[in-house]
Structures are given as C-alpha cells and as structure tokens.
Amino acid sequence: MTQADSSPALIQAASTSSRKNIKRLWQLRNRKSRKRCNKSCTQSSGIVDTPRTLQTFKACWHSKKSWRGLNIVMPFLVRITHSCTVLFSLVLASSSMIDLHAKERESSPRRYSDTDNLDFLRLAIDRAKATLNEPRPPRPFQPTLEQLRLSQRLKDENIEQSLRPKPVPPTPLPLMDDAQVDIILKKRGVVSKYAREQVNDTDLSRLQPGQWLNDEIINFYGALLLGRSDEFKENPPKQKVNGSQVLNIYYFSTFFWPKLKEGYEKGRLAKWTKKVDIFSKDVILIPVNHSNAHWTSAAINFRKKRIESYDSMGTRRDGVFKALRAYLDAEHRNKKKTPFDFTGWVDHSIDEPQQENGYDCGVFTCQFLQGLSRGDDAIRFTQRDMPALRRRMIWEIAHAKLRDDP
C-alpha cells in the first residue's frame, strides 16, 4: 500500500472529534512552517478520545519513515498532553479536594508569625548595636626577641635540671652512732686531734643546737676535708663517695681571710702556698668571717672557672669576688711570673638554701665546703637538716673521720 493510499485510511480510522484536526494537518503537510502546524493543534478544544487516538497514533508511528507520518504523530502528542492537563484541573477543582485542603490549613497552625519574625530581627539588631559599644578585644601577645631568648633559656635550664640526678638529702645517724654522740658530749678536755688541729669539750659543745661555731670547729672540719682529698689522691677509690667524686682540693684556714683583707704583700700570703701549687688543684676552699658576726664560704673553682661565694643569708658578696680575683692575679704573678688570665671566668653565687635563724651559719658554711670538696652540682641540705647535721659533725670530729654515707 502506498503512502497516498494509507493516508485516507488513517483518517477514516480516527475518531469523529479528532478527524477535523487530522484533516487540517494533512492539508498543511507540504508547508514549510511547522510552527503553524503546532499552533493549529493547540487551538483545538475538547478532550481527545484517548483509545481511538492512541490507535491512530500507533498506526501513524509505523509510517514515521516519511515527514508526512511525523506531521501526523506530533498533533496527537499535543492533544494527549492537553487532555491530561484538563483532567488534572478538573480533579483539583472538585469540591472534595477543596474541602480536604481547607481542613488541612485549619488543622495545622502557622509555626511562626510576622510578629515573631519582627521580634527576632529587632533582638538581633540590638545585640549587634551592643557589640559596637563594647571595648575592643586585646591584641594578641607577641613576645619580643629578648622574651623569647629568656623563655628558651629557662626551658633549657629546666630540661638540664630534669636530666640531672636529684641530690640525695643527708641521712640521720644510725641509732648506735647517735647514741655515741651523747657519750662524746660528756667527755672533758681534748676530745679529738687531727693533723695540726684539735678540739676540746668546750669547742665541741658549740655543735649543740642554738650555738654559734668558732674557728676551731670550722678549721678542724676543713682539715678533715683536706685530709680526705690527699688520701684519695694517693689511693683513688674504685667507687665514688656518696655518688660523688672527691676532688683535689686545698683548704685555707679561717685566718686566711683577715690576712687577705690586709693585702697580698702586707699579709705575706706568698708564704701560705710556699709548698703548694694552688693552680694545680680543682678547688680552693676558703671560710670567710664577716666582722665576727657571720660565717660564709668561698671557693676558687679552677674546674669550672668560677669565683664562688655561698652565703646562707642570701647576700651577694661582691667584696669577696673582688678580693679573690686580686689574690689570684697576685699569686700567679708571684709563682708563675705572669698575670692571671681571667678569660671565661665568672662570679657565681646562689640564693638557696637559707638559714632561718642567727646561729646556724657556721654549720651551713661547713656543709657548703663539704659539697664543694665532692664536686656536688646541687645543695643537698636545708634548714630542717641542721639538727641532724650538727650531731653528725660531732661524731665525725670525735672520730676524726668523715662519714661515707650521704
């Protein structure tokens, strides 16, 4: 069957309501403007007879090989779309649907009102205005270069101190040795002798609580420190004493400081080291008496290149540093014939520990010298250790021997 024969047959199969539209499309098939064709389809009114229209659409779809078939298919698509739109409008316009929408609006109250929105906006604006009247926030902290260096130095010191072994505090005497102290204090006359030093019962009684130490007690204790150093130098021990190393020291008696204040030449200090080379020592220990009212300790530390002063009252003794520097230079000129080189040397003092009374300064001085002779990096005692340290010194002086326990 040719396309010309099939076209009247398709038109005959269409419904009565759609036949006029198809005829009009057939008359416009040879025109170039498809716009007029689409417009003519959309101008038609009424609802499509859907079953017959679909049948016609199916028949036309098989003839889509020609433009004539395509021109026939397009109007039916438009008609179907238009019919669906009309049906959907009728459903929505029904009385039952209108009642349902009304009931839904009545049953669900509005969540927010215009008044609530205005109150919210007004509150937000008031808060924003209030922030404008508040003071400006502080500027972020920006440390200076010096503050950064100080902070870094403190961190390094804390790390070094944490890595350094903690000092062991002095231990009290065992019960048997502590009982001997009471027996020693009952002795009369000369109680002990060592090297050129000796003490009697009157001197030893100054180690009881609340007593001020004299030259005899301090010089006797210094002689014990010097003797231990000489003994260890000749016979080095296999193990350290109290976890510390006994240094090669030299001890100046309490009478050295008054001579040093007179001057190197006037005090004839060259004779004090006639048989000793102090520059070969590790540390030089010097007890210092200030106006016969206070004991402190000083040291010339060749190992660490420091002039050291230890005052249990926490007072910095600049006069001690100046006098010992002058002595070092004069002694070096006298023995080595050249000025002393102070390159890298510093003055060193500490603030702790501090005594809490007016009579324990001598015990503090002896314990400072004890720690220096062992090369301790930290102080092991405090004010609360003074009673136990006094009884310990009584035992050591009476036996002319320093104890090995800490």
Tab-separated table of C-alpha atoms in Angstrom:
chain	number	residue	atom	x	y	z
A	1	MET	CA	0.000	0.000	0.000
A	2	THR	CA	1.365	3.375	-0.964
A	3	GLN	CA	1.636	6.357	1.334
A	4	ALA	CA	-1.141	8.081	-0.628
A	5	ASP	CA	-3.477	5.125	-0.101
A	6	SER	CA	-2.619	4.731	3.581
A	7	SER	CA	-3.347	8.330	4.457
A	8	PRO	CA	-7.130	8.286	3.766
A	9	ALA	CA	-7.363	5.004	5.653
A	10	LEU	CA	-5.718	6.537	8.714
A	11	ILE	CA	-8.031	9.490	8.550
A	12	GLN	CA	-11.066	7.192	8.323
A	13	ALA	CA	-9.895	5.318	11.485
A	14	ALA	CA	-9.666	8.421	13.676
A	15	SER	CA	-12.477	9.457	15.976
A	16	THR	CA	-15.078	11.998	14.960
A	17	SER	CA	-13.719	14.576	17.451
A	18	SER	CA	-10.185	14.281	16.078
A	19	ARG	CA	-10.992	13.836	12.337
A	20	LYS	CA	-11.224	17.544	11.592
A	21	ASN	CA	-7.846	18.263	13.196
A	22	ILE	CA	-6.105	15.493	11.283
A	23	LYS	CA	-7.640	16.719	8.002
A	24	ARG	CA	-6.349	20.205	8.637
A	25	LEU	CA	-2.857	18.803	9.392
A	26	TRP	CA	-2.954	16.797	6.171
A	27	GLN	CA	-3.718	19.953	4.217
A	28	LEU	CA	-0.729	21.733	5.817
A	29	ARG	CA	1.729	18.821	5.276
A	30	ASN	CA	3.569	20.448	2.372
A	31	ARG	CA	4.038	23.808	4.030
A	32	LYS	CA	7.474	24.697	5.317
A	33	SER	CA	6.434	26.306	8.586
A	34	ARG	CA	5.951	23.702	11.347
A	35	LYS	CA	5.104	26.493	13.694
A	36	ARG	CA	1.663	26.975	12.116
A	37	CYS	CA	1.039	23.240	12.375
A	38	ASN	CA	1.741	23.176	16.113
A	39	LYS	CA	-0.348	26.310	16.638
A	40	SER	CA	-3.317	24.832	14.871
A	41	CYS	CA	-3.174	21.766	17.120
A	42	THR	CA	-3.090	23.758	20.297
A	43	GLN	CA	-6.086	25.887	19.207
A	44	SER	CA	-8.411	22.884	19.092
A	45	SER	CA	-10.722	22.391	22.071
A	46	GLY	CA	-12.257	19.445	23.780
A	47	ILE	CA	-10.903	16.193	25.204
A	48	VAL	CA	-9.334	13.552	22.986
A	49	ASP	CA	-10.989	10.215	22.578
A	50	THR	CA	-7.984	8.522	24.130
A	51	PRO	CA	-8.331	4.848	22.944
A	52	ARG	CA	-9.046	5.759	19.313
A	53	THR	CA	-6.363	8.496	19.423
A	54	LEU	CA	-3.732	6.037	20.685
A	55	GLN	CA	-4.690	3.567	17.962
A	56	THR	CA	-4.330	6.255	15.350
A	57	PHE	CA	-1.005	7.330	16.934
A	58	LYS	CA	0.250	3.725	16.699
A	59	ALA	CA	-0.699	3.484	13.047
A	60	CYS	CA	0.976	6.809	12.329
A	61	TRP	CA	4.100	5.760	14.209
A	62	HIS	CA	4.684	2.933	11.731
A	63	SER	CA	4.549	5.486	8.919
A	64	LYS	CA	7.276	7.676	10.522
A	65	LYS	CA	9.602	6.994	7.643
A	66	SER	CA	8.142	9.970	5.845
A	67	TRP	CA	7.712	13.552	7.015
A	68	ARG	CA	4.034	13.025	6.442
A	69	GLY	CA	3.907	10.408	9.205
A	70	LEU	CA	5.874	12.689	11.554
A	71	ASN	CA	3.452	15.540	10.918
A	72	ILE	CA	0.615	13.211	11.868
A	73	VAL	CA	2.270	11.989	15.123
A	74	MET	CA	3.013	15.423	16.614
A	75	PRO	CA	-0.600	16.634	16.887
A	76	PHE	CA	-1.623	13.549	18.850
A	77	LEU	CA	1.153	14.107	21.409
A	78	VAL	CA	-0.036	17.646	21.904
A	79	ARG	CA	-3.621	16.501	22.276
A	80	ILE	CA	-2.776	13.845	24.856
A	81	THR	CA	-0.818	16.384	26.922
A	82	HIS	CA	-3.681	18.857	26.716
A	83	SER	CA	-6.214	16.224	27.786
A	84	CYS	CA	-4.132	15.215	30.824
A	85	THR	CA	-3.876	18.850	31.868
A	86	VAL	CA	-7.642	19.345	31.634
A	87	LEU	CA	-8.331	16.175	33.652
A	88	PHE	CA	-5.892	17.172	36.405
A	89	SER	CA	-7.514	20.614	36.614
A	90	LEU	CA	-10.954	19.083	36.996
A	91	VAL	CA	-9.794	16.833	39.834
A	92	LEU	CA	-8.229	19.694	41.745
A	93	ALA	CA	-11.344	21.833	41.227
A	94	SER	CA	-13.671	19.212	42.695
A	95	SER	CA	-15.493	20.036	45.951
A	96	SER	CA	-13.979	17.085	47.815
A	97	MET	CA	-10.402	18.235	47.155
A	98	ILE	CA	-11.269	21.791	48.168
A	99	ASP	CA	-12.670	20.537	51.492
A	100	LEU	CA	-9.532	18.492	52.175
A	101	HIS	CA	-7.236	21.473	51.575
A	102	ALA	CA	-9.351	23.684	53.827
A	103	LYS	CA	-9.315	21.145	56.646
A	104	GLU	CA	-5.535	20.774	56.355
A	105	ARG	CA	-5.000	24.520	56.625
A	106	GLU	CA	-7.298	24.740	59.641
A	107	SER	CA	-5.722	21.798	61.469
A	108	SER	CA	-2.096	22.947	61.048
A	109	PRO	CA	-1.480	26.333	62.651
A	110	ARG	CA	1.315	28.537	61.392
A	111	ARG	CA	4.614	27.870	63.071
A	112	TYR	CA	5.814	31.452	63.011
A	113	SER	CA	4.001	34.734	62.796
A	114	ASP	CA	5.107	38.013	61.345
A	115	THR	CA	5.302	39.447	64.858
A	116	ASP	CA	7.737	36.736	65.942
A	117	ASN	CA	9.954	37.416	62.936
A	118	LEU	CA	9.998	41.119	63.724
A	119	ASP	CA	10.904	40.481	67.375
A	120	PHE	CA	13.715	38.198	66.325
A	121	LEU	CA	15.136	40.748	63.902
A	122	ARG	CA	14.814	43.540	66.467
A	123	LEU	CA	16.671	41.448	69.078
A	124	ALA	CA	19.453	40.603	66.612
A	125	ILE	CA	19.864	44.295	65.703
A	126	ASP	CA	20.019	45.294	69.395
A	127	ARG	CA	22.710	42.719	70.051
A	128	ALA	CA	24.721	43.922	67.082
A	129	LYS	CA	24.499	47.522	68.299
A	130	ALA	CA	25.583	46.477	71.805
A	131	THR	CA	28.770	44.919	70.464
A	132	LEU	CA	29.727	48.253	68.910
A	133	ASN	CA	29.783	49.887	72.373
A	134	GLU	CA	31.928	47.175	73.952
A	135	PRO	CA	35.695	47.711	74.340
A	136	ARG	CA	37.928	46.330	71.681
A	137	PRO	CA	39.428	42.910	72.336
A	138	PRO	CA	43.069	42.952	73.479
A	139	ARG	CA	45.736	42.471	70.916
A	140	PRO	CA	47.300	39.020	70.734
A	141	PHE	CA	50.500	38.631	72.745
A	142	GLN	CA	53.609	38.999	70.616
A	143	PRO	CA	56.775	38.339	72.657
A	144	THR	CA	59.885	40.330	71.939
A	145	LEU	CA	63.151	38.753	70.912
A	146	GLU	CA	64.556	39.142	74.427
A	147	GLN	CA	61.493	37.437	75.934
A	148	LEU	CA	61.839	34.556	73.506
A	149	ARG	CA	65.512	34.142	74.432
A	150	LEU	CA	64.680	34.206	78.148
A	151	SER	CA	61.910	31.657	77.685
A	152	GLN	CA	64.196	29.375	75.704
A	153	ARG	CA	66.933	29.669	78.325
A	154	LEU	CA	64.503	28.762	81.111
A	155	LYS	CA	63.336	25.750	79.126
A	156	ASP	CA	66.936	24.621	78.641
A	157	GLU	CA	67.638	25.002	82.358
A	158	ASN	CA	64.525	23.027	83.268
A	159	ILE	CA	65.491	20.257	80.861
A	160	GLU	CA	69.043	20.191	82.202
A	161	GLN	CA	67.784	20.094	85.778
A	162	SER	CA	65.326	17.292	84.999
A	163	LEU	CA	68.078	15.234	83.373
A	164	ARG	CA	70.469	15.910	86.240
A	165	PRO	CA	70.232	13.322	89.030
A	166	LYS	CA	68.397	14.587	92.072
A	167	PRO	CA	70.631	15.196	95.100
A	168	VAL	CA	70.341	12.754	97.960
A	169	PRO	CA	69.482	14.552	101.234
A	170	PRO	CA	71.656	13.860	104.258
A	171	THR	CA	70.611	10.829	106.247
A	172	PRO	CA	70.447	10.873	110.064
A	173	LEU	CA	72.922	8.889	112.091
A	174	PRO	CA	72.183	5.248	112.817
A	175	LEU	CA	70.832	4.574	116.291
A	176	MET	CA	74.103	3.214	117.656
A	177	ASP	CA	76.164	6.135	116.303
A	178	ASP	CA	73.588	8.628	117.525
A	179	ALA	CA	73.834	7.150	120.999
A	180	GLN	CA	77.624	7.662	120.883
A	181	VAL	CA	77.101	11.398	120.329
A	182	ASP	CA	75.601	11.764	123.807
A	183	ILE	CA	78.597	9.937	125.288
A	184	ILE	CA	81.056	12.142	123.346
A	185	LEU	CA	79.452	15.329	124.654
A	186	LYS	CA	80.107	14.150	128.231
A	187	LYS	CA	83.865	13.977	127.675
A	188	ARG	CA	86.128	16.653	129.125
A	189	GLY	CA	89.417	18.111	127.923
A	190	VAL	CA	90.764	17.430	124.446
A	191	VAL	CA	88.249	15.307	122.608
A	192	SER	CA	89.944	14.828	119.229
A	193	LYS	CA	93.097	15.670	117.256
A	194	TYR	CA	93.792	15.641	113.534
A	195	ALA	CA	96.888	16.957	111.735
A	196	ARG	CA	97.576	20.317	113.402
A	197	GLU	CA	94.045	20.791	114.671
A	198	GLN	CA	92.419	19.779	117.932
A	199	VAL	CA	89.163	20.427	119.771
A	200	ASN	CA	88.175	20.165	123.394
A	201	ASP	CA	84.830	19.700	125.094
A	202	THR	CA	84.109	23.433	125.105
A	203	ASP	CA	84.624	23.690	121.352
A	204	LEU	CA	82.561	20.572	120.690
A	205	SER	CA	79.675	21.846	122.802
A	206	ARG	CA	79.202	24.606	120.218
A	207	LEU	CA	77.747	21.959	117.893
A	208	GLN	CA	74.748	21.573	120.150
A	209	PRO	CA	71.551	23.292	118.962
A	210	GLY	CA	71.441	27.086	119.142
A	211	GLN	CA	75.230	27.573	119.370
A	212	TRP	CA	77.484	29.649	117.106
A	213	LEU	CA	80.529	27.777	115.722
A	214	ASN	CA	84.070	29.028	116.406
A	215	ASP	CA	87.292	28.864	114.395
A	216	GLU	CA	88.432	25.594	115.994
A	217	ILE	CA	85.386	23.619	114.850
A	218	ILE	CA	85.453	25.012	111.300
A	219	ASN	CA	89.217	24.565	110.874
A	220	PHE	CA	89.034	21.007	112.237
A	221	TYR	CA	86.311	20.173	109.750
A	222	GLY	CA	88.299	21.798	106.937
A	223	ALA	CA	91.342	19.728	107.896
A	224	LEU	CA	89.215	16.569	107.585
A	225	LEU	CA	88.175	17.641	104.071
A	226	LEU	CA	91.763	18.295	103.059
A	227	GLY	CA	92.951	15.006	104.551
A	228	ARG	CA	90.326	13.019	102.679
A	229	SER	CA	91.312	14.709	99.424
A	230	ASP	CA	95.015	13.877	99.937
A	231	GLU	CA	94.157	10.305	100.845
A	232	PHE	CA	92.017	9.811	97.775
A	233	LYS	CA	94.678	11.367	95.582
A	234	GLU	CA	97.259	8.812	96.761
A	235	ASN	CA	94.833	5.880	96.838
A	236	PRO	CA	91.960	6.573	94.422
A	237	PRO	CA	88.833	4.563	95.392
A	238	LYS	CA	87.179	2.228	92.934
A	239	GLN	CA	83.779	3.740	93.673
A	240	LYS	CA	82.609	7.286	94.216
A	241	VAL	CA	81.823	8.558	97.695
A	242	ASN	CA	78.114	9.272	98.210
A	243	GLY	CA	77.679	9.099	94.461
A	244	SER	CA	80.189	11.967	94.028
A	245	GLN	CA	83.815	12.265	93.083
A	246	VAL	CA	86.268	13.531	95.705
A	247	LEU	CA	88.162	16.431	94.138
A	248	ASN	CA	91.753	17.542	94.544
A	249	ILE	CA	91.258	20.478	96.908
A	250	TYR	CA	93.221	22.823	99.090
A	251	TYR	CA	91.819	24.366	102.242
A	252	PHE	CA	92.709	27.783	103.644
A	253	SER	CA	92.010	28.174	107.351
A	254	THR	CA	89.705	30.819	108.822
A	255	PHE	CA	92.770	33.064	109.425
A	256	PHE	CA	93.425	33.428	105.693
A	257	TRP	CA	90.595	35.884	105.041
A	258	PRO	CA	91.771	38.544	107.581
A	259	LYS	CA	95.245	38.392	106.027
A	260	LEU	CA	93.767	38.699	102.517
A	261	LYS	CA	91.947	41.870	103.522
A	262	GLU	CA	95.291	43.387	104.525
A	263	GLY	CA	96.685	42.775	101.032
A	264	TYR	CA	98.832	40.165	99.339
A	265	GLU	CA	102.196	41.700	100.249
A	266	LYS	CA	101.297	43.060	103.683
A	267	GLY	CA	99.580	39.868	104.716
A	268	ARG	CA	102.553	37.812	103.475
A	269	LEU	CA	100.260	35.457	101.656
A	270	ALA	CA	103.060	34.125	99.437
A	271	LYS	CA	104.265	32.013	102.423
A	272	TRP	CA	100.843	30.346	102.723
A	273	THR	CA	101.421	28.456	99.461
A	274	LYS	CA	105.194	28.020	99.658
A	275	LYS	CA	104.880	24.227	99.322
A	276	VAL	CA	101.610	24.148	97.407
A	277	ASP	CA	100.720	24.985	93.825
A	278	ILE	CA	97.112	26.091	94.073
A	279	PHE	CA	96.825	26.309	90.272
A	280	SER	CA	97.134	22.517	90.037
A	281	LYS	CA	94.122	21.988	92.314
A	282	ASP	CA	90.499	21.547	91.347
A	283	VAL	CA	89.019	23.758	94.039
A	284	ILE	CA	90.367	26.088	96.735
A	285	LEU	CA	88.113	26.243	99.822
A	286	ILE	CA	88.016	29.393	101.961
A	287	PRO	CA	85.813	30.006	105.052
A	288	VAL	CA	85.037	33.706	105.483
A	289	ASN	CA	84.131	35.509	108.699
A	290	HIS	CA	82.356	38.839	108.250
A	291	SER	CA	83.030	41.219	111.143
A	292	ASN	CA	82.970	38.348	113.630
A	293	ALA	CA	79.204	38.138	113.158
A	294	HIS	CA	78.521	35.833	110.211
A	295	TRP	CA	80.161	32.844	108.506
A	296	THR	CA	80.126	32.295	104.760
A	297	SER	CA	82.121	30.082	102.423
A	298	ALA	CA	84.044	30.968	99.270
A	299	ALA	CA	85.853	28.954	96.648
A	300	ILE	CA	88.142	29.311	93.662
A	301	ASN	CA	86.872	26.671	91.254
A	302	PHE	CA	89.505	26.006	88.595
A	303	ARG	CA	87.434	23.206	87.044
A	304	LYS	CA	84.520	25.488	86.212
A	305	LYS	CA	86.431	28.804	86.025
A	306	ARG	CA	84.352	30.411	88.739
A	307	ILE	CA	84.869	32.577	91.784
A	308	GLU	CA	82.163	31.266	94.111
A	309	SER	CA	80.542	32.667	97.229
A	310	TYR	CA	77.912	30.878	99.335
A	311	ASP	CA	76.007	32.892	101.928
A	312	SER	CA	73.205	31.241	103.897
A	313	MET	CA	71.617	34.688	104.313
A	314	GLY	CA	71.349	35.097	100.544
A	315	THR	CA	73.592	38.187	100.443
A	316	ARG	CA	75.766	38.720	97.388
A	317	ARG	CA	79.340	39.337	98.494
A	318	ASP	CA	80.925	41.470	95.777
A	319	GLY	CA	83.842	42.221	98.090
A	320	VAL	CA	84.662	38.505	98.216
A	321	PHE	CA	84.769	38.252	94.418
A	322	LYS	CA	86.990	41.320	94.116
A	323	ALA	CA	89.409	40.183	96.839
A	324	LEU	CA	89.779	36.650	95.438
A	325	ARG	CA	90.370	37.923	91.893
A	326	ALA	CA	93.095	40.215	93.197
A	327	TYR	CA	94.627	37.308	95.129
A	328	LEU	CA	94.630	35.031	92.068
A	329	ASP	CA	96.417	37.622	89.946
A	330	ALA	CA	98.980	38.417	92.654
A	331	GLU	CA	99.640	34.720	93.371
A	332	HIS	CA	100.067	33.952	89.666
A	333	ARG	CA	102.475	36.851	89.254
A	334	ASN	CA	104.439	35.659	92.268
A	335	LYS	CA	104.602	31.959	91.336
A	336	LYS	CA	104.274	31.998	87.520
A	337	LYS	CA	105.714	35.484	86.863
A	338	THR	CA	102.797	36.367	84.555
A	339	PRO	CA	99.372	37.941	85.089
A	340	PHE	CA	96.491	35.559	85.602
A	341	ASP	CA	94.250	35.047	82.568
A	342	PHE	CA	90.622	35.603	83.627
A	343	THR	CA	89.186	34.804	80.206
A	344	GLY	CA	85.968	32.809	80.692
A	345	TRP	CA	85.891	33.272	84.467
A	346	VAL	CA	82.630	34.314	86.150
A	347	ASP	CA	81.397	35.200	89.625
A	348	HIS	CA	78.952	32.633	90.970
A	349	SER	CA	76.580	32.657	93.934
A	350	ILE	CA	73.281	31.030	94.868
A	351	ASP	CA	70.222	32.140	96.834
A	352	GLU	CA	69.315	28.808	98.415
A	353	PRO	CA	69.329	27.247	100.892
A	354	GLN	CA	68.908	29.961	103.513
A	355	GLN	CA	69.082	29.758	107.251
A	356	GLU	CA	66.102	30.758	109.355
A	357	ASN	CA	67.929	31.822	112.497
A	358	GLY	CA	71.071	33.657	113.582
A	359	TYR	CA	73.321	30.792	114.712
A	360	ASP	CA	73.382	28.071	112.030
A	361	CYS	CA	75.614	29.973	109.590
A	362	GLY	CA	78.720	28.031	110.702
A	363	VAL	CA	77.048	24.669	110.026
A	364	PHE	CA	75.904	25.942	106.635
A	365	THR	CA	79.466	27.007	105.851
A	366	CYS	CA	80.923	23.601	106.722
A	367	GLN	CA	78.328	21.796	104.629
A	368	PHE	CA	78.924	24.133	101.683
A	369	LEU	CA	82.613	23.281	101.849
A	370	GLN	CA	81.763	19.578	102.123
A	371	GLY	CA	79.673	19.706	98.941
A	372	LEU	CA	82.349	21.654	97.053
A	373	SER	CA	85.011	19.103	98.001
A	374	ARG	CA	82.890	16.340	96.450
A	375	GLY	CA	82.049	18.285	93.310
A	376	ASP	CA	78.305	18.332	94.025
A	377	ASP	CA	76.286	20.228	91.435
A	378	ALA	CA	73.405	20.818	93.843
A	379	ILE	CA	72.995	21.561	97.531
A	380	ARG	CA	71.780	18.541	99.491
A	381	PHE	CA	70.599	20.150	102.715
A	382	THR	CA	68.156	22.741	104.034
A	383	GLN	CA	67.414	24.437	107.340
A	384	ARG	CA	65.438	21.461	108.636
A	385	ASP	CA	68.552	19.257	108.313
A	386	MET	CA	70.621	21.386	110.702
A	387	PRO	CA	69.905	19.445	113.940
A	388	ALA	CA	70.853	16.130	112.321
A	389	LEU	CA	73.936	17.654	110.660
A	390	ARG	CA	75.140	19.077	113.994
A	391	ARG	CA	75.085	15.614	115.603
A	392	ARG	CA	76.729	14.144	112.517
A	393	MET	CA	79.596	16.681	112.755
A	394	ILE	CA	80.066	15.821	116.434
A	395	TRP	CA	80.514	12.159	115.515
A	396	GLU	CA	82.892	12.976	112.614
A	397	ILE	CA	85.078	15.345	114.649
A	398	ALA	CA	85.236	12.959	117.625
A	399	HIS	CA	86.285	10.099	115.317
A	400	ALA	CA	88.452	12.362	113.110
A	401	LYS	CA	86.786	10.820	110.085
A	402	LEU	CA	84.195	11.914	107.563
A	403	ARG	CA	81.318	9.540	107.096
A	404	ASP	CA	80.826	7.892	103.694
A	405	ASP	CA	77.049	7.736	103.849
A	406	PRO	CA	75.185	10.724	102.370
